[in-house]
Structure formats: C-alpha cells, structure tokens
Short mmCIF file of C-alpha atoms in Angstrom, two decimals:
data_model
loop_
_atom_site.label_atom_id
_atom_site.label_comp_id
_atom_site.label_asym_id
_atom_site.label_seq_id
_atom_site.Cartn_x
_atom_site.Cartn_y
_atom_site.Cartn_z
CA UNK O 1 -25.23 -51.40 -168.82
CA UNK O 2 -28.48 -50.75 -167.08
CA UNK O 3 -29.40 -47.08 -167.62
CA UNK O 4 -31.75 -45.29 -165.31
CA UNK O 5 -34.84 -44.56 -167.41
CA UNK O 6 -37.29 -41.71 -167.07
CA UNK O 7 -40.65 -41.57 -168.90
CA UNK O 8 -42.62 -38.67 -170.29
CA UNK O 9 -45.86 -40.24 -169.06
CA UNK O 10 -44.54 -39.88 -165.47
CA UNK O 11 -43.52 -36.23 -165.89
CA UNK O 12 -45.48 -34.96 -162.86
CA UNK O 13 -43.99 -37.39 -160.38
CA UNK O 14 -40.45 -36.92 -161.87
CA UNK O 15 -40.83 -33.18 -161.74
CA UNK O 16 -42.00 -33.35 -158.16
CA UNK O 17 -38.97 -35.52 -157.22
CA UNK O 18 -36.65 -33.07 -158.95
CA UNK O 19 -38.19 -30.07 -157.08
CA UNK O 20 -37.51 -31.81 -153.83
CA UNK O 21 -33.82 -32.32 -154.66
CA UNK O 22 -32.08 -29.19 -153.41
CA UNK O 23 -28.68 -30.30 -154.85
CA UNK O 24 -30.12 -30.74 -158.29
CA UNK O 25 -31.94 -27.40 -158.19
CA UNK O 26 -28.79 -25.63 -157.05
CA UNK O 27 -26.78 -27.17 -159.83
CA UNK O 28 -29.24 -26.17 -162.48
CA UNK O 29 -29.82 -22.68 -161.13
CA UNK O 30 -26.09 -21.92 -161.13
CA UNK O 31 -25.53 -23.38 -164.67
CA UNK O 32 -28.47 -21.62 -166.24
CA UNK O 33 -27.56 -18.27 -164.77
CA UNK O 34 -23.97 -18.71 -166.11
CA UNK O 35 -25.25 -19.73 -169.58
CA UNK O 36 -27.80 -16.80 -169.77
CA UNK O 37 -25.03 -14.39 -168.98
CA UNK O 38 -22.69 -15.85 -171.54
CA UNK O 39 -25.27 -15.59 -174.33
CA UNK O 40 -26.13 -12.06 -173.29
CA UNK O 41 -22.40 -11.05 -173.48
CA UNK O 42 -22.12 -12.79 -176.99
CA UNK O 43 -24.94 -10.76 -178.46
CA UNK O 44 -24.04 -7.29 -177.16
CA UNK O 45 -25.43 -5.66 -180.31
CA UNK O 46 -29.35 -6.14 -180.41
CA UNK O 47 -29.41 -5.05 -184.05
CA UNK O 48 -26.84 -7.58 -185.16
CA UNK O 49 -28.69 -10.26 -183.17
CA UNK O 50 -31.97 -9.40 -184.86
CA UNK O 51 -30.41 -9.56 -188.38
CA UNK O 52 -28.75 -12.82 -187.58
CA UNK O 53 -31.94 -14.44 -186.27
CA UNK O 54 -33.81 -13.27 -189.35
CA UNK O 55 -31.11 -14.63 -191.68
CA UNK O 56 -30.89 -18.02 -189.78
CA UNK O 57 -34.61 -18.32 -189.83
CA UNK O 58 -34.85 -17.71 -193.60
CA UNK O 59 -32.11 -20.27 -194.28
CA UNK O 60 -33.79 -23.01 -192.26
CA UNK O 61 -37.16 -22.35 -193.75
CA UNK O 62 -35.77 -22.30 -197.29
CA UNK O 63 -33.97 -25.55 -196.71
CA UNK O 64 -37.01 -27.20 -195.14
CA UNK O 65 -39.23 -26.08 -198.04
CA UNK O 66 -36.96 -28.13 -200.38
CA UNK O 67 -36.28 -30.97 -197.93
CA UNK O 68 -37.13 -33.97 -200.21
CA UNK O 69 -34.97 -32.62 -203.11
CA UNK O 70 -32.07 -31.62 -200.81
CA UNK O 71 -32.05 -35.06 -199.26
CA UNK O 72 -31.76 -36.65 -202.64
CA UNK O 73 -29.00 -34.18 -203.63
CA UNK O 74 -27.17 -34.88 -200.33
CA UNK O 75 -27.38 -38.58 -201.01
CA UNK O 76 -25.98 -38.24 -204.58
CA UNK O 77 -23.12 -35.88 -203.64
CA UNK O 78 -22.17 -37.92 -200.52
CA UNK O 79 -21.97 -41.10 -202.70
CA UNK O 80 -19.84 -39.24 -205.20
CA UNK O 81 -17.47 -38.45 -202.32
CA UNK O 82 -17.30 -42.07 -201.37
CA UNK O 83 -19.75 -41.74 -198.33
CA UNK O 84 -22.15 -44.65 -198.16
CA UNK O 85 -25.73 -43.36 -197.42
CA UNK O 86 -28.32 -45.36 -195.46
CA UNK O 87 -31.89 -44.51 -194.55
CA UNK O 88 -33.72 -45.44 -191.35
CA UNK O 89 -37.45 -44.90 -190.96
CA UNK O 90 -37.58 -45.43 -187.20
CA UNK O 91 -35.28 -46.12 -184.18
CA UNK O 92 -35.45 -49.84 -184.45
CA UNK O 93 -34.42 -49.76 -188.09
CA UNK O 94 -31.54 -47.42 -187.30
CA UNK O 95 -30.31 -49.65 -184.44
CA UNK O 96 -30.22 -52.74 -186.62
CA UNK O 97 -28.63 -50.95 -189.53
CA UNK O 98 -25.73 -49.44 -187.41
CA UNK O 99 -25.29 -52.83 -185.57
CA UNK O 100 -25.02 -54.65 -188.96
CA UNK O 101 -22.41 -52.13 -190.16
CA UNK O 102 -20.36 -52.64 -186.96
CA UNK O 103 -20.69 -56.40 -187.10
CA UNK O 104 -19.74 -56.50 -190.79
CA UNK O 105 -16.30 -55.18 -189.68
CA UNK O 106 -16.09 -57.86 -187.01
CA UNK O 107 -15.83 -55.03 -184.54
CA UNK O 108 -16.55 -55.14 -180.82
CA UNK O 109 -15.19 -51.78 -179.66
CA UNK O 110 -16.71 -48.39 -180.58
CA UNK O 111 -16.17 -44.87 -179.51
CA UNK O 112 -19.02 -42.36 -179.97
CA UNK O 113 -18.94 -38.55 -180.07
CA UNK O 114 -21.82 -36.69 -178.52
CA UNK O 115 -24.84 -37.32 -180.66
CA UNK O 116 -28.37 -36.78 -179.41
CA UNK O 117 -29.79 -38.70 -182.37
CA UNK O 118 -28.07 -41.87 -181.13
CA UNK O 119 -29.47 -41.13 -177.66
CA UNK O 120 -32.83 -40.88 -179.34
CA UNK O 121 -32.55 -44.42 -180.69
CA UNK O 122 -30.94 -45.78 -177.54
CA UNK O 123 -27.98 -47.01 -179.56
CA UNK O 124 -25.62 -47.76 -176.61
CA UNK O 125 -28.08 -50.08 -174.93
CA UNK O 126 -28.78 -51.85 -178.20
CA UNK O 127 -25.08 -52.39 -179.00
CA UNK O 128 -24.39 -53.61 -175.40
CA UNK O 129 -27.06 -56.22 -175.87
CA UNK O 130 -25.03 -57.55 -178.93
CA UNK O 131 -21.84 -57.66 -176.99
CA UNK O 132 -20.37 -54.43 -178.46
CA UNK O 133 -18.70 -51.98 -176.25
CA UNK O 134 -19.67 -48.38 -177.06
CA UNK O 135 -17.80 -45.68 -175.06
CA UNK O 136 -18.87 -42.10 -175.03
CA UNK O 137 -15.93 -39.81 -175.89
CA UNK O 138 -17.51 -36.47 -175.05
CA UNK O 139 -16.58 -35.66 -171.40
CA UNK O 140 -20.13 -34.88 -170.34
CA UNK O 141 -21.52 -37.96 -172.05
CA UNK O 142 -18.64 -40.02 -170.57
CA UNK O 143 -19.68 -38.87 -167.10
CA UNK O 144 -23.33 -39.68 -167.46
CA UNK O 145 -22.38 -43.04 -168.97
CA UNK O 146 -20.38 -43.91 -165.92
CA UNK O 147 -23.31 -42.86 -163.76
CA UNK O 148 -25.67 -45.08 -165.84
CA UNK O 149 -27.75 -42.07 -166.60
CA UNK O 150 -28.98 -40.24 -169.78
CA UNK O 151 -28.03 -36.66 -170.64
CA UNK O 152 -29.92 -33.96 -168.93
CA UNK O 153 -29.12 -31.17 -171.41
CA UNK O 154 -28.55 -31.50 -175.26
CA UNK O 155 -25.38 -29.37 -175.17
CA UNK O 156 -24.02 -30.14 -171.63
CA UNK O 157 -25.10 -33.67 -170.88
CA UNK O 158 -23.75 -33.76 -167.30
CA UNK O 159 -24.84 -30.24 -166.29
CA UNK O 160 -26.94 -31.64 -163.43
CA UNK O 161 -23.73 -32.79 -161.67
CA UNK O 162 -21.25 -30.75 -159.58
CA UNK O 163 -17.57 -31.39 -159.30
CA UNK O 164 -17.98 -33.31 -156.06
CA UNK O 165 -20.38 -35.79 -157.68
CA UNK O 166 -18.05 -36.16 -160.67
CA UNK O 167 -15.02 -36.83 -158.43
CA UNK O 168 -17.01 -39.46 -156.50
CA UNK O 169 -17.93 -41.12 -159.82
CA UNK O 170 -14.30 -41.18 -161.06
CA UNK O 171 -13.20 -42.62 -157.77
CA UNK O 172 -15.68 -45.46 -158.16
CA UNK O 173 -14.88 -46.20 -161.84
CA UNK O 174 -11.41 -45.09 -162.81
CA UNK O 175 -8.50 -47.16 -161.48
CA UNK O 176 -5.75 -45.31 -159.56
CA UNK O 177 -7.74 -42.03 -159.60
CA UNK O 178 -6.02 -39.47 -157.44
CA UNK O 179 -9.10 -37.90 -155.70
CA UNK O 180 -9.39 -34.19 -156.46
CA UNK O 181 -12.01 -31.56 -156.77
CA UNK O 182 -9.96 -29.57 -159.27
CA UNK O 183 -11.99 -29.31 -162.44
CA UNK O 184 -8.86 -29.17 -164.60
CA UNK O 185 -7.49 -32.32 -163.07
CA UNK O 186 -10.91 -34.05 -163.33
CA UNK O 187 -10.96 -33.26 -167.10
CA UNK O 188 -7.48 -34.44 -167.48
CA UNK O 189 -8.24 -37.74 -165.71
CA UNK O 190 -11.22 -38.31 -168.03
CA UNK O 191 -9.22 -37.60 -171.16
CA UNK O 192 -6.40 -39.97 -170.10
CA UNK O 193 -9.01 -42.72 -169.54
CA UNK O 194 -10.53 -42.04 -172.92
CA UNK O 195 -7.22 -41.92 -174.81
CA UNK O 196 -6.87 -45.64 -174.61
CA UNK O 197 -10.40 -46.23 -175.90
CA UNK O 198 -9.70 -44.12 -179.06
CA UNK O 199 -6.63 -46.33 -179.89
CA UNK O 200 -8.64 -49.61 -179.34
CA UNK O 201 -11.83 -48.54 -181.25
CA UNK O 202 -12.61 -50.23 -184.52
CA UNK O 203 -15.52 -47.88 -185.30
CA UNK O 204 -16.25 -44.29 -184.48
CA UNK O 205 -19.85 -42.95 -184.38
CA UNK O 206 -20.70 -39.27 -184.46
CA UNK O 207 -23.62 -36.96 -184.94
CA UNK O 208 -23.88 -34.25 -187.61
CA UNK O 209 -24.70 -30.61 -187.09
CA UNK O 210 -25.11 -29.64 -190.73
CA UNK O 211 -25.23 -31.86 -193.82
CA UNK O 212 -24.50 -29.78 -196.96
CA UNK O 213 -26.46 -31.02 -200.04
CA UNK O 214 -24.42 -28.89 -202.44
CA UNK O 215 -21.15 -30.58 -201.57
CA UNK O 216 -22.02 -33.82 -199.72
CA UNK O 217 -20.16 -32.45 -196.67
CA UNK O 218 -20.90 -33.42 -193.09
CA UNK O 219 -20.15 -30.63 -190.45
CA UNK O 220 -19.52 -31.34 -186.85
CA UNK O 221 -19.20 -28.72 -184.15
CA UNK O 222 -17.34 -29.45 -180.97
CA UNK O 223 -14.93 -28.16 -178.34
CA UNK O 224 -13.00 -31.09 -176.93
CA UNK O 225 -11.38 -32.59 -180.05
CA UNK O 226 -13.16 -35.90 -179.31
CA UNK O 227 -15.28 -35.45 -182.31
CA UNK O 228 -12.23 -35.21 -184.55
CA UNK O 229 -10.60 -38.24 -182.82
CA UNK O 230 -13.81 -40.25 -183.10
CA UNK O 231 -14.22 -39.49 -186.88
CA UNK O 232 -10.55 -39.96 -187.90
CA UNK O 233 -8.78 -42.54 -185.60
CA UNK O 234 -10.99 -45.66 -186.02
CA UNK O 235 -10.86 -47.22 -189.53
CA UNK O 236 -14.64 -46.87 -189.97
CA UNK O 237 -16.75 -43.80 -189.22
CA UNK O 238 -20.58 -43.88 -188.97
CA UNK O 239 -22.32 -40.57 -188.89
CA UNK O 240 -25.97 -40.52 -187.69
CA UNK O 241 -28.32 -37.59 -188.15
CA UNK O 242 -31.91 -36.55 -188.43
CA UNK O 243 -33.17 -35.77 -191.92
CA UNK O 244 -33.91 -32.13 -191.01
CA UNK O 245 -30.19 -31.24 -190.60
CA UNK O 246 -29.62 -30.89 -194.38
CA UNK O 247 -28.77 -27.44 -195.64
CA UNK O 248 -28.74 -26.38 -199.34
CA UNK O 249 -25.43 -24.53 -199.73
CA UNK O 250 -22.07 -24.51 -198.02
CA UNK O 251 -22.59 -20.74 -197.63
CA UNK O 252 -25.58 -21.49 -195.42
CA UNK O 253 -23.29 -22.98 -192.81
CA UNK O 254 -21.30 -19.96 -191.45
CA UNK O 255 -24.32 -17.83 -190.35
CA UNK O 256 -25.88 -20.89 -188.70
CA UNK O 257 -22.63 -21.85 -187.06
CA UNK O 258 -22.11 -18.34 -185.83
CA UNK O 259 -25.51 -18.02 -184.12
CA UNK O 260 -25.44 -21.65 -182.96
CA UNK O 261 -22.31 -21.31 -180.83
CA UNK O 262 -23.10 -17.94 -179.45
CA UNK O 263 -26.72 -19.05 -178.50
CA UNK O 264 -25.45 -22.34 -176.98
CA UNK O 265 -22.35 -21.50 -174.87
CA UNK O 266 -21.73 -17.82 -175.56
CA UNK O 267 -18.64 -18.68 -177.69
CA UNK O 268 -18.08 -16.75 -180.95
CA UNK O 269 -16.53 -19.92 -182.37
CA UNK O 270 -15.98 -23.36 -181.04
CA UNK O 271 -12.50 -24.90 -180.65
CA UNK O 272 -13.13 -27.38 -183.51
CA UNK O 273 -15.26 -27.32 -186.60
CA UNK O 274 -14.95 -30.54 -188.66
CA UNK O 275 -15.86 -30.86 -192.30
CA UNK O 276 -16.05 -34.48 -193.39
CA UNK O 277 -16.08 -35.00 -197.10
CA UNK O 278 -15.36 -38.70 -197.49
CA UNK O 279 -13.07 -41.58 -196.46
CA UNK O 280 -9.28 -41.39 -196.67
CA UNK O 281 -7.90 -40.91 -200.21
CA UNK O 282 -4.48 -41.74 -201.54
CA UNK O 283 -1.98 -40.51 -200.54
CA UNK O 284 -3.62 -39.34 -197.34
CA UNK O 285 -2.08 -41.02 -194.22
CA UNK O 286 -4.89 -40.67 -191.75
CA UNK O 287 -8.72 -40.82 -191.57
CA UNK O 288 -11.19 -43.71 -191.88
CA UNK O 289 -11.13 -46.06 -194.88
CA UNK O 290 -14.96 -46.18 -194.76
CA UNK O 291 -17.50 -43.40 -193.96
CA UNK O 292 -21.27 -44.19 -193.66
CA UNK O 293 -24.07 -41.71 -193.19
CA UNK O 294 -27.35 -42.85 -191.58
CA UNK O 295 -30.35 -40.49 -192.20
CA UNK O 296 -33.01 -40.97 -189.64
CA UNK O 297 -36.70 -40.05 -189.93
CA UNK O 298 -38.28 -41.40 -186.73
CA UNK O 299 -41.38 -39.12 -186.78
CA UNK O 300 -39.88 -36.05 -188.35
CA UNK O 301 -41.91 -36.62 -191.53
CA UNK O 302 -45.03 -36.16 -189.41
CA UNK O 303 -43.88 -32.62 -188.40
CA UNK O 304 -42.81 -31.89 -191.93
CA UNK O 305 -46.24 -32.80 -193.37
CA UNK O 306 -47.89 -29.97 -191.35
CA UNK O 307 -46.87 -26.45 -192.47
CA UNK O 308 -47.24 -25.02 -188.90
CA UNK O 309 -45.59 -27.84 -187.15
CA UNK O 310 -42.72 -27.96 -189.74
CA UNK O 311 -41.21 -25.01 -187.86
CA UNK O 312 -40.21 -27.49 -185.24
CA UNK O 313 -37.65 -28.84 -187.56
CA UNK O 314 -35.88 -25.42 -187.88
CA UNK O 315 -34.13 -26.25 -184.59
CA UNK O 316 -30.25 -26.24 -184.74
CA UNK O 317 -29.93 -27.78 -181.25
CA UNK O 318 -28.30 -24.92 -179.45
CA UNK O 319 -30.22 -25.46 -176.13
CA UNK O 320 -30.81 -21.68 -175.57
CA UNK O 321 -34.57 -22.37 -175.01
CA UNK O 322 -33.70 -24.72 -172.14
CA UNK O 323 -31.25 -22.22 -170.62
CA UNK O 324 -33.88 -19.55 -170.38
CA UNK O 325 -36.90 -21.74 -169.48
CA UNK O 326 -38.27 -21.26 -165.92
CA UNK O 327 -39.66 -24.82 -165.90
CA UNK O 328 -36.51 -26.53 -167.13
CA UNK O 329 -34.28 -24.52 -164.73
CA UNK O 330 -36.32 -25.79 -161.76
CA UNK O 331 -36.88 -29.47 -162.67
CA UNK O 332 -33.94 -30.25 -164.94
CA UNK O 333 -33.72 -32.49 -168.01
CA UNK O 334 -34.49 -35.97 -166.61
CA UNK O 335 -37.97 -35.02 -165.36
CA UNK O 336 -39.18 -34.73 -168.94
CA UNK O 337 -38.34 -38.43 -169.60
CA UNK O 338 -37.37 -37.67 -173.23
CA UNK O 339 -34.12 -37.33 -175.12
CA UNK O 340 -34.87 -33.75 -175.84
CA UNK O 341 -36.01 -31.94 -172.67
CA UNK O 342 -37.15 -28.36 -172.10
CA UNK O 343 -39.17 -26.28 -174.63
CA UNK O 344 -37.81 -27.85 -177.83
CA UNK O 345 -38.30 -31.29 -176.35
CA UNK O 346 -41.98 -30.49 -175.63
CA UNK O 347 -42.61 -29.74 -179.36
CA UNK O 348 -40.42 -32.36 -181.04
CA UNK O 349 -41.09 -35.36 -178.64
CA UNK O 350 -44.78 -35.66 -179.58
CA UNK O 351 -43.61 -36.43 -183.18
CA UNK O 352 -41.05 -38.91 -182.03
CA UNK O 353 -43.04 -40.71 -179.32
CA UNK O 354 -46.66 -39.71 -180.01
CA UNK O 355 -48.98 -37.45 -178.03
CA UNK O 356 -50.31 -40.31 -175.93
CA UNK O 357 -46.85 -40.57 -174.22
CA UNK O 358 -46.06 -36.84 -174.11
CA UNK O 359 -49.40 -35.07 -173.47
CA UNK O 360 -48.19 -33.91 -170.07
CA UNK O 361 -45.16 -32.27 -171.53
CA UNK O 362 -47.10 -29.84 -173.80
CA UNK O 363 -48.94 -28.42 -170.79
CA UNK O 364 -45.71 -28.10 -168.70
CA UNK O 365 -45.22 -24.51 -169.76
CA UNK O 366 -46.29 -21.04 -168.51
CA UNK O 367 -46.23 -19.84 -172.11
CA UNK O 368 -44.02 -17.01 -170.85
CA UNK O 369 -42.37 -16.79 -174.27
CA UNK O 370 -38.72 -16.72 -173.18
CA UNK O 371 -37.95 -19.69 -175.35
CA UNK O 372 -39.17 -17.99 -178.47
CA UNK O 373 -37.45 -14.76 -177.65
CA UNK O 374 -34.01 -16.43 -177.45
CA UNK O 375 -34.49 -19.01 -180.27
CA UNK O 376 -31.81 -18.29 -182.93
CA UNK O 377 -34.09 -19.47 -185.67
CA UNK O 378 -37.23 -17.92 -184.32
CA UNK O 379 -39.29 -21.11 -183.66
CA UNK O 380 -42.76 -19.96 -182.25
CA UNK O 381 -42.54 -22.49 -179.45
CA UNK O 382 -45.53 -21.12 -177.34
CA UNK O 383 -47.74 -21.20 -180.44
CA UNK O 384 -46.76 -24.71 -181.25
CA UNK O 385 -47.40 -25.76 -177.72
CA UNK O 386 -50.86 -24.40 -177.88
CA UNK O 387 -51.46 -26.21 -181.12
CA UNK O 388 -50.20 -29.52 -179.59
CA UNK O 389 -52.45 -28.97 -176.52
CA UNK O 390 -55.30 -28.71 -178.85
CA UNK O 391 -54.34 -31.87 -180.82
CA UNK O 392 -53.86 -33.85 -177.60
CA UNK O 393 -57.47 -33.13 -176.64
CA UNK O 394 -59.39 -32.97 -179.93
CA UNK O 395 -59.54 -34.79 -183.28
CA UNK O 396 -57.69 -33.30 -186.31
CA UNK O 397 -59.51 -30.59 -188.24
CA UNK O 398 -60.74 -31.48 -191.65
CA UNK O 399 -58.07 -31.53 -194.39
CA UNK O 400 -55.41 -31.67 -191.57
CA UNK O 401 -53.32 -34.86 -191.11
CA UNK O 402 -53.86 -36.55 -187.73
CA UNK O 403 -50.90 -36.74 -185.45
CA UNK O 404 -49.67 -39.91 -183.75
CA UNK O 405 -51.73 -39.97 -180.53
CA UNK O 406 -54.16 -37.31 -181.73
CA UNK O 407 -56.91 -36.71 -179.10
CA UNK O 408 -55.31 -39.21 -176.76
CA UNK O 409 -55.63 -36.94 -173.75
CA UNK O 410 -59.37 -36.28 -174.51
CA UNK O 411 -61.58 -36.43 -171.32
CA UNK O 412 -65.29 -37.15 -171.47
CA UNK O 413 -65.79 -35.06 -168.30
CA UNK O 414 -63.86 -32.11 -169.70
CA UNK O 415 -65.53 -32.32 -173.10
CA UNK O 416 -68.97 -32.51 -171.50
CA UNK O 417 -68.17 -29.48 -169.20
CA UNK O 418 -67.06 -27.36 -172.12
CA UNK O 419 -70.19 -28.32 -174.23
CA UNK O 420 -72.40 -27.35 -171.32
CA UNK O 421 -70.52 -24.05 -170.91
CA UNK O 422 -70.95 -23.33 -174.61
CA UNK O 423 -74.63 -24.16 -174.44
CA UNK O 424 -75.19 -21.91 -171.45
CA UNK O 425 -73.27 -19.05 -173.00
CA UNK O 426 -75.68 -18.95 -175.91
CA UNK O 427 -78.80 -19.01 -173.66
CA UNK O 428 -78.47 -15.79 -171.50
CA UNK O 429 -81.53 -16.28 -169.34
CA UNK O 430 -80.61 -19.73 -168.24
CA UNK O 431 -76.94 -18.71 -167.92
CA UNK O 432 -77.84 -15.86 -165.48
CA UNK O 433 -80.10 -18.20 -163.47
CA UNK O 434 -77.39 -20.83 -163.28
CA UNK O 435 -74.74 -18.24 -162.23
CA UNK O 436 -76.99 -16.94 -159.48
CA UNK O 437 -77.60 -20.41 -158.13
CA UNK O 438 -73.84 -21.11 -158.35
CA UNK O 439 -72.91 -18.13 -156.35
CA UNK O 440 -75.31 -19.12 -153.55
CA UNK O 441 -73.82 -22.62 -153.44
CA UNK O 442 -70.27 -21.49 -153.68
CA UNK O 443 -69.76 -21.77 -149.86
CA UNK O 444 -70.44 -25.48 -150.17
CA UNK O 445 -67.50 -25.97 -152.56
CA UNK O 446 -65.40 -28.86 -151.26
CA UNK O 447 -61.90 -28.44 -149.89
CA UNK O 448 -59.41 -29.39 -151.15
CA UNK O 449 -60.50 -28.86 -154.79
CA UNK O 450 -58.19 -31.44 -156.45
CA UNK O 451 -55.24 -30.21 -158.49
CA UNK O 452 -56.41 -26.58 -158.24
CA UNK O 453 -55.83 -26.19 -154.51
CA UNK O 454 -52.64 -28.43 -154.42
CA UNK O 455 -50.55 -25.21 -154.79
CA UNK O 456 -53.30 -22.48 -154.56
CA UNK O 457 -55.73 -21.13 -152.02
CA UNK O 458 -59.45 -21.94 -152.35
CA UNK O 459 -60.96 -19.20 -154.59
CA UNK O 460 -63.03 -16.59 -152.86
CA UNK O 461 -66.07 -16.08 -155.09
CA UNK O 462 -68.04 -12.78 -155.16
CA UNK O 463 -71.37 -12.69 -153.35
CA UNK O 464 -73.18 -11.61 -156.50
CA UNK O 465 -72.79 -12.47 -160.20
CA UNK O 466 -71.46 -9.80 -162.57
CA UNK O 467 -74.84 -9.47 -164.07
CA UNK O 468 -76.48 -8.82 -160.66
CA UNK O 469 -73.77 -6.27 -159.72
CA UNK O 470 -74.30 -4.30 -162.92
CA UNK O 471 -78.04 -4.48 -162.51
CA UNK O 472 -77.75 -3.14 -159.03
CA UNK O 473 -75.52 -0.28 -160.11
CA UNK O 474 -77.81 0.69 -162.92
CA UNK O 475 -80.76 0.75 -160.44
CA UNK O 476 -78.83 3.09 -158.13
CA UNK O 477 -77.97 5.41 -160.96
CA UNK O 478 -81.57 5.65 -162.01
CA UNK O 479 -82.50 6.49 -158.35
CA UNK O 480 -79.91 9.24 -158.18
CA UNK O 481 -81.14 10.71 -161.44
CA UNK O 482 -84.72 10.76 -160.10
CA UNK O 483 -83.70 12.59 -156.90
CA UNK O 484 -81.60 15.17 -158.74
CA UNK O 485 -78.27 13.56 -157.92
CA UNK O 486 -78.80 14.15 -154.16
CA UNK O 487 -76.64 11.94 -151.99
#
C-alpha cells in the first residue's frame, strides 16, 4: 500500500495547493460550520461550560503532575487484570514490538479501530511491508485507506471528502457496488465490506482514550461499534496509546468523557463507550484470550520535562481547536504534513518530529485565540506557539532543557538585523539620523518586496519620521504661544 505522504517541511507549498483546490475548501468549510454549530448547541449553558472546562483542566493537570507514578500504577493494575504491558520509546520500537506480537500468533490478518497513535507510528505501512494485512474498521479511516491517503482530521479522518468522492472510491474498490450517492447506503456498503474482515481477523488493534491507573481499565470512545468488534472478535487485542492518556481515578473519566464528546461532535454521549479490563475469563464466552497494552513515548517526555510545554499533554483529542481554526478550515489537514494537524498539531508535532521539521507550522497561526477559547481542557495554545517560535529561532535559556531541533530555524540575517535594531534603539542620536535617511530613501524600496508583498501592497511610508513630526508640531506650538495664539 503506497500512501500519499505530506511533509511539515513543505507546509507552504502544500497549503498553497490546498487553497487552490475549491472542492477541498468547500468540503472543509461546510464541515467546520456544521461542527461549530453542533458544539455551540451542546454547550447552551455558558456557566456549565466554564465549570466543566475548569474541572477537566484540573483533572488533566493533576494526572500529569503524577504521571510517572500513575504509569507505574497503571502497569501494575493492568498486569493484575491479565493485560500484558509493553513500553515503546519511539515509533520504530513500537512498530517492531507490535509486529512481533502479531507474528508470535502466526497472524497475517489484522483489523484496526481508529487510532491516531498508530497513524503516528505509521503502523499500517510497516505491517504491510511484513506481509500482514491491516484493515481499518472505522468508516472514515476505511475510506482514506482505500484512497491511499492519511486522515485529515483526528476525529473525522475522511472529512475532506464529499459523498460523490466516496461513491467513486467504492465503485473502484468494492466488488458489485451498486452506485449511489445516498449516505446511508454508502455507510451500509462499507459496513458489509468490513463485516467479513472482522470474522477473518486474527488480531485486533485499537487506541485508548483514557487509561485508568486506579483500576487498570482501558476506555475507548466510539460511535460505530467497530471499536467493540475490533477489541472483542479477534482472539488477540493490542491497545496502543501515548503515555499521557493515563488518568488517576475511574471517577476522572465521566467529566472528561462528557466534555470530550460535546466538544468533538456535539454529542452528549457517544453510541459506544468500551471499558476493557482484561482478557476473557472463565466462563465468559466472548472476548479476546490475550490483551496487550503498548505505552508509547515518542517525544512526549520532552514536553513533560518542561512545565510550560507540559500543558500540551493535557489534550484529550476532541478536535475542537481544528474545527474553529481559520487556518485549518482553509487549508485542511493534509497541508500540515503531520499526523495531528491544526492548532494541537502545531504544538505537539515539534515534540514528536523536532522543530527542524516543523518550524513552519508554529508560525502558521494568526494567534486569534479561537483554539484556546474552545479547548475543553484550557490549553493555552497561542502562548505555547509563541514559546515554540522563540525556541525555533534561539538557543534554550539557561536552566531550560533544549528541545529537539532547538534554534534550527535561526537565520544569521534576521539575527543580525535584530541586533542592529537593538543597538540603534539604545543610541537615540544615531537612531534618529538613520530613520531620517531611511525615510528619504524609502522611495527606492524595491518592488516586489519578497514575502511581504506576495499578498500585501507595498507599504506607503510617511514623508517624515515620528521624531521630525513631533519636533515640527512643538515648533508650531511655540510660535503660536509667542504670537498670542493668533491664527
């Protein structure tokens, strides 16, 4: 399976291509307007919303403050439940570990529920290279898999496609497909195609929304029932999650679940909420005989080590920041070239891939603050973007750990210009002289002026500096006073 790849280092060109695609823009505009309204309707009481956000933020911050201890507790209680726990430091280690688990069963057929962490480690491509078929069971993921694409949204992977495009895709890939533009019939067609895959699968792979340290329970939120099928029909279940998903108590889950679903899709509750507490026990007649949990770091420890950047890990993956982002709405998810697009992707991807690869993403924001305003756990995304912009350009401050790719976007020209500006600003006489000369030479400014005039007019500079203007006004005032204010 050859998947179309996008890269964060090519964000500008990919965004330009997306902006020129009118179908793509129309698809995203309609979808984002719909999701914004759904969230608005779900939170009709502003006071309740404020209380929920405060509560959810407190839960996430408390759990993150105890993360090392909670991970150990989670491992201990999962093992007590019969769940085998594995640790992966990076994507490559996770790929190898999961592949070995599958191969140890002699399995060649796998179904996978929607899991952004497995997208992050490019699991499907790795398994295919080993001759293992891995079929996505979430309808959106199934569609993008048929299209040989990656998800463009963390909640709705195929949101960039309209029903016409989905029907064309089914016609190309599903045998005996009765062509239709009926959404209900398209969904039914996809489900029938997947039903056989569930029966054939020897291993099921899923993500995890919340991992409860207190009880060793893995919680999975979904709407289609594919998550339950994936985790119960095959004889082996492998759950994969980032280390930040752990919560301390089972009682932490309901408030997070409530604000997650309403922020994501405007639903007060999803159709399914799965609580996985171990493999099948006697005399149970269904469920997997083995359950494995893979805990992935892959750069999250870097964010955890910095108290300010740790707030990034509060995310519960609702996608609300994307739905309200003016940049994401216009360019879509693929333009970012990362597993997690939009505002949350801009602050988490630098930890996963390094600032050298993602420095363009941290500047792809107007800092309007819409993302922070709708975030259910109150992540200060604009502030974190400003911090990452600083770190992309400059070395780490003393006593502060250096990030992967720190200062990778530093420019000698820019650095020199700012140093000259700082020097001039502390020498007023030379500054005023330089500004006066600059104003006189302004008419010789070249056109076009690089990136500035690509989407803006050439700036019209004043004929005098601010200092000259104020000096002239003061002179006139003195003259009027000397003449008794006569005009």
